[in-house]
Short mmCIF file of C-alpha atoms in Angstrom, two decimals:
data_model
loop_
_atom_site.label_atom_id
_atom_site.label_comp_id
_atom_site.label_asym_id
_atom_site.label_seq_id
_atom_site.Cartn_x
_atom_site.Cartn_y
_atom_site.Cartn_z
CA UNK A 25 142.36 98.04 100.49
CA UNK A 26 144.02 98.89 96.90
CA UNK A 27 141.81 100.26 95.02
CA UNK A 28 140.84 99.16 91.92
CA UNK A 29 139.24 100.50 88.61
CA UNK A 30 136.88 102.33 90.66
CA UNK A 31 136.24 99.44 92.30
CA UNK A 32 136.81 98.79 95.92
CA UNK A 33 135.21 97.05 99.30
CA UNK A 34 135.05 98.82 102.59
CA UNK A 35 137.60 97.25 105.33
CA UNK A 36 135.10 96.96 107.69
CA UNK A 37 132.96 94.97 104.90
CA UNK A 38 136.09 92.94 104.52
CA UNK A 39 136.25 92.22 108.34
CA UNK A 40 132.46 90.82 107.91
CA UNK A 41 132.57 88.44 105.83
CA UNK A 42 136.22 86.91 107.00
CA UNK A 43 135.07 82.91 107.95
CA UNK A 44 137.85 79.67 107.56
CA UNK A 45 137.60 77.90 104.08
CA UNK A 46 139.60 75.54 104.50
CA UNK A 47 143.22 74.43 106.08
CA UNK A 48 144.53 72.21 103.22
CA UNK A 49 144.99 72.82 99.17
CA UNK A 50 145.68 75.65 97.44
CA UNK A 51 145.57 79.58 98.46
CA UNK A 52 142.74 81.19 96.98
CA UNK A 53 144.22 84.81 98.74
CA UNK A 54 144.72 86.86 101.55
CA UNK A 55 142.29 87.90 104.44
CA UNK A 56 142.33 91.68 104.80
CA UNK A 57 145.33 91.09 108.28
CA UNK A 58 147.10 89.24 104.45
CA UNK A 59 146.47 85.58 106.27
CA UNK A 60 146.29 82.80 103.90
CA UNK A 61 141.91 81.11 103.07
CA UNK A 62 143.22 77.73 101.82
CA UNK A 63 140.85 75.81 99.36
CA UNK A 64 140.63 71.88 99.62
CA UNK A 65 140.59 69.74 95.98
CA UNK A 66 141.79 66.32 97.03
CA UNK A 67 138.71 64.66 98.35
CA UNK A 68 138.01 61.24 98.33
CA UNK A 69 134.78 61.99 97.21
CA UNK A 70 133.90 63.88 94.66
CA UNK A 71 133.67 67.34 95.24
CA UNK A 72 132.48 69.75 92.45
CA UNK A 73 133.98 73.77 92.57
CA UNK A 74 131.67 77.04 90.55
CA UNK A 75 133.39 80.04 89.63
CA UNK A 76 131.45 83.28 88.76
CA UNK A 77 134.43 84.96 87.72
CA UNK A 78 137.19 85.18 84.92
CA UNK A 79 139.61 83.84 83.51
CA UNK A 80 142.88 84.77 85.37
CA UNK A 81 141.73 83.94 88.32
CA UNK A 82 141.35 79.99 87.17
CA UNK A 83 144.32 79.63 85.61
CA UNK A 84 146.10 80.88 88.82
CA UNK A 85 144.34 78.53 90.65
CA UNK A 86 145.10 76.22 88.15
CA UNK A 87 148.89 76.98 88.08
CA UNK A 88 148.50 76.73 91.56
CA UNK A 89 147.27 73.65 91.58
CA UNK A 90 150.16 72.00 89.67
CA UNK A 91 152.54 72.92 92.13
CA UNK A 92 150.85 71.59 95.34
CA UNK A 93 151.29 68.04 93.34
CA UNK A 94 147.93 67.88 90.44
CA UNK A 95 147.08 67.12 88.12
CA UNK A 96 145.00 70.24 85.88
CA UNK A 97 143.50 68.87 82.49
CA UNK A 98 141.86 71.93 81.32
CA UNK A 99 138.50 71.76 79.48
CA UNK A 100 138.03 74.27 77.41
CA UNK A 101 137.09 76.73 73.64
CA UNK A 102 139.21 79.57 74.37
CA UNK A 103 142.80 77.02 74.06
CA UNK A 104 143.94 80.69 72.87
CA UNK A 105 144.45 81.67 76.08
CA UNK A 106 145.63 79.45 78.10
CA UNK A 107 148.87 76.87 75.43
CA UNK A 108 150.92 80.34 77.24
CA UNK A 109 150.26 79.08 81.28
CA UNK A 110 149.56 75.00 80.32
CA UNK A 111 153.84 75.00 79.09
CA UNK A 112 154.93 76.69 81.83
CA UNK A 113 152.96 74.41 83.31
CA UNK A 114 155.20 71.71 81.46
CA UNK A 115 158.80 72.42 82.29
CA UNK A 116 159.04 70.03 84.11
CA UNK A 117 156.34 67.59 83.22
CA UNK A 118 153.26 66.99 81.35
CA UNK A 119 151.33 67.97 84.98
CA UNK A 120 148.79 70.05 82.97
CA UNK A 121 146.49 68.95 79.14
CA UNK A 122 144.25 71.45 77.39
CA UNK A 123 141.15 69.41 76.27
CA UNK A 124 138.93 70.34 73.38
CA UNK A 125 135.15 71.12 74.94
CA UNK A 126 133.87 66.85 74.97
CA UNK A 127 137.74 65.75 74.75
CA UNK A 128 138.39 65.24 78.17
CA UNK A 129 140.07 61.18 78.27
CA UNK A 130 139.82 59.61 81.15
CA UNK A 131 142.48 60.72 83.51
CA UNK A 132 143.09 58.21 86.11
CA UNK A 133 143.15 59.64 89.63
CA UNK A 134 143.95 58.16 92.43
CA UNK A 135 145.07 59.61 96.05
CA UNK A 136 148.67 59.65 94.60
CA UNK A 137 148.20 61.45 91.81
CA UNK A 138 144.45 63.63 92.58
CA UNK A 139 143.38 65.55 89.26
CA UNK A 140 141.82 69.14 88.88
CA UNK A 141 140.02 69.85 85.54
CA UNK A 142 139.34 72.62 85.11
CA UNK A 143 135.91 73.66 82.49
CA UNK A 144 135.91 76.54 80.62
CA UNK A 145 133.46 75.84 78.58
CA UNK A 146 131.15 78.88 78.43
CA UNK A 147 127.80 80.15 79.88
CA UNK A 148 125.72 76.82 78.89
CA UNK A 149 128.88 74.45 79.92
CA UNK A 150 127.28 70.95 78.37
CA UNK A 151 126.11 67.21 80.58
CA UNK A 152 129.81 65.75 78.81
CA UNK A 153 132.39 62.41 80.53
CA UNK A 154 133.86 64.83 82.41
CA UNK A 155 132.46 63.78 86.29
CA UNK A 156 133.68 64.67 89.62
CA UNK A 157 134.99 61.20 91.37
CA UNK A 158 137.36 59.98 94.29
CA UNK A 159 140.48 62.03 93.43
CA UNK A 160 139.80 64.36 90.72
CA UNK A 161 137.55 67.78 91.81
CA UNK A 162 135.72 69.97 89.39
CA UNK A 163 135.86 73.78 88.34
CA UNK A 164 133.79 75.16 86.16
CA UNK A 165 133.96 78.39 85.07
CA UNK A 166 131.50 80.85 84.33
CA UNK A 167 131.94 84.45 83.27
CA UNK A 168 128.56 85.61 84.50
CA UNK A 169 125.20 84.28 86.15
CA UNK A 170 124.17 82.00 82.95
CA UNK A 171 121.16 80.22 83.08
CA UNK A 172 123.00 76.54 84.60
CA UNK A 173 124.90 78.59 86.65
CA UNK A 174 121.77 78.08 89.47
CA UNK A 175 121.83 73.75 88.74
CA UNK A 176 125.35 74.37 88.94
CA UNK A 177 125.39 76.35 92.25
CA UNK A 178 123.06 74.51 94.27
CA UNK A 179 125.13 71.16 93.66
CA UNK A 180 128.29 72.17 95.06
CA UNK A 181 130.32 71.82 97.03
CA UNK A 182 131.98 75.56 97.19
CA UNK A 183 131.49 78.28 95.20
CA UNK A 184 133.28 81.51 94.11
CA UNK A 185 131.69 84.39 93.26
CA UNK A 186 132.81 87.13 91.52
CA UNK A 187 132.08 90.82 90.66
CA UNK A 188 128.55 90.40 89.13
CA UNK A 189 126.02 93.49 88.98
CA UNK A 190 123.59 94.11 90.57
CA UNK A 191 120.51 92.21 89.33
CA UNK A 192 123.36 88.55 88.98
CA UNK A 193 124.07 89.57 93.03
CA UNK A 194 120.59 89.76 94.10
CA UNK A 195 119.85 86.41 91.68
CA UNK A 196 123.01 84.26 93.54
CA UNK A 197 121.96 85.23 97.23
CA UNK A 198 118.66 82.92 98.08
CA UNK A 199 121.24 80.36 96.13
CA UNK A 200 124.77 81.00 98.06
CA UNK A 201 121.67 81.73 101.03
CA UNK A 202 123.56 85.36 101.72
CA UNK A 203 122.88 87.95 103.79
CA UNK A 204 122.15 91.26 102.29
CA UNK A 205 125.50 92.95 103.58
CA UNK A 206 127.10 90.15 101.13
CA UNK A 207 124.90 89.99 98.38
CA UNK A 208 125.48 94.26 98.60
CA UNK A 209 129.15 93.61 98.83
CA UNK A 210 129.33 91.54 95.27
CA UNK A 211 128.60 94.38 92.73
CA UNK A 212 131.36 96.59 94.35
CA UNK A 213 134.39 94.12 93.97
CA UNK A 214 137.69 94.21 92.86
CA UNK A 215 139.41 92.95 90.18
CA UNK A 216 141.23 90.17 92.91
CA UNK A 217 138.60 90.10 95.66
CA UNK A 218 136.56 86.76 95.73
CA UNK A 219 133.70 85.60 98.25
CA UNK A 220 133.61 81.73 98.24
CA UNK A 221 130.92 79.74 99.87
CA UNK A 222 131.26 76.43 101.57
CA UNK A 223 128.24 74.73 102.93
CA UNK A 224 129.84 75.96 106.37
CA UNK A 225 131.27 79.19 105.36
CA UNK A 226 131.77 81.69 103.24
CA UNK A 227 135.03 84.33 103.26
CA UNK A 228 135.84 87.47 101.01
CA UNK A 229 139.57 87.03 100.32
CA UNK A 230 141.92 88.74 97.06
CA UNK A 231 144.05 86.48 95.13
CA UNK A 232 147.21 88.36 95.79
CA UNK A 233 149.53 86.75 92.53
CA UNK A 234 152.93 86.12 92.95
CA UNK A 235 155.90 88.02 90.58
CA UNK A 236 155.85 85.24 88.71
CA UNK A 237 151.92 84.63 88.36
CA UNK A 238 152.07 88.04 86.65
CA UNK A 239 154.89 87.75 84.74
CA UNK A 240 152.86 84.82 82.30
CA UNK A 241 149.67 86.01 82.87
CA UNK A 242 149.70 89.56 83.31
CA UNK A 243 147.85 91.99 86.16
CA UNK A 244 144.56 90.47 88.21
CA UNK A 245 141.74 91.52 86.12
CA UNK A 246 137.55 90.17 86.06
CA UNK A 247 137.11 91.64 82.43
CA UNK A 248 138.55 88.99 80.14
CA UNK A 249 140.19 88.48 76.95
CA UNK A 250 137.97 89.50 73.89
CA UNK A 251 134.64 89.39 76.28
CA UNK A 252 132.33 90.62 78.58
CA UNK A 253 131.55 89.48 82.46
#
């Protein structure tokens, strides 16, 4: 496995963690055999996702969602981090929109026009009118395990966890029902690695960007620009 910034996970441990995530949706990474892991974002029932990680990963997922025909609404207090991506995503039409925190309008999701709302609202996302509904999935980005994270994780249908501290890994373990082996892996994940968990499966993958994604967003990084993990 490629080593980046001194953080790596042994290949044998990666294999032990590999489990299927979903069979349709957006590609969230590849396993050690370069098989794609796919997370569904089109659901006829309300569906919530939590990502404890960096904005880079959330941006790649948002861009890939647009590529599958999903409209993406980004609710953020850091518009300067998203403006370039939104402009690039809208080169062929208004497929991604940027909104202030608490200002996401009704999106009118349908089977033919599903929506992904990305909430990049800091460590304590406010309760607002944005909610998951049929054909509207909500992805909440948390830079680290904040006080509201347990509540959000417990109600989420899927959760992604990138590199966290040993203390955070210990707190996440009972919430996600992780065995000790998986909990021990979290503090040493590489920049591009995410452990994705649903109610039935877990899979550790590397999110390998395309050339165009790297050109737009840069290399994979866990640490947000100007912020801390």
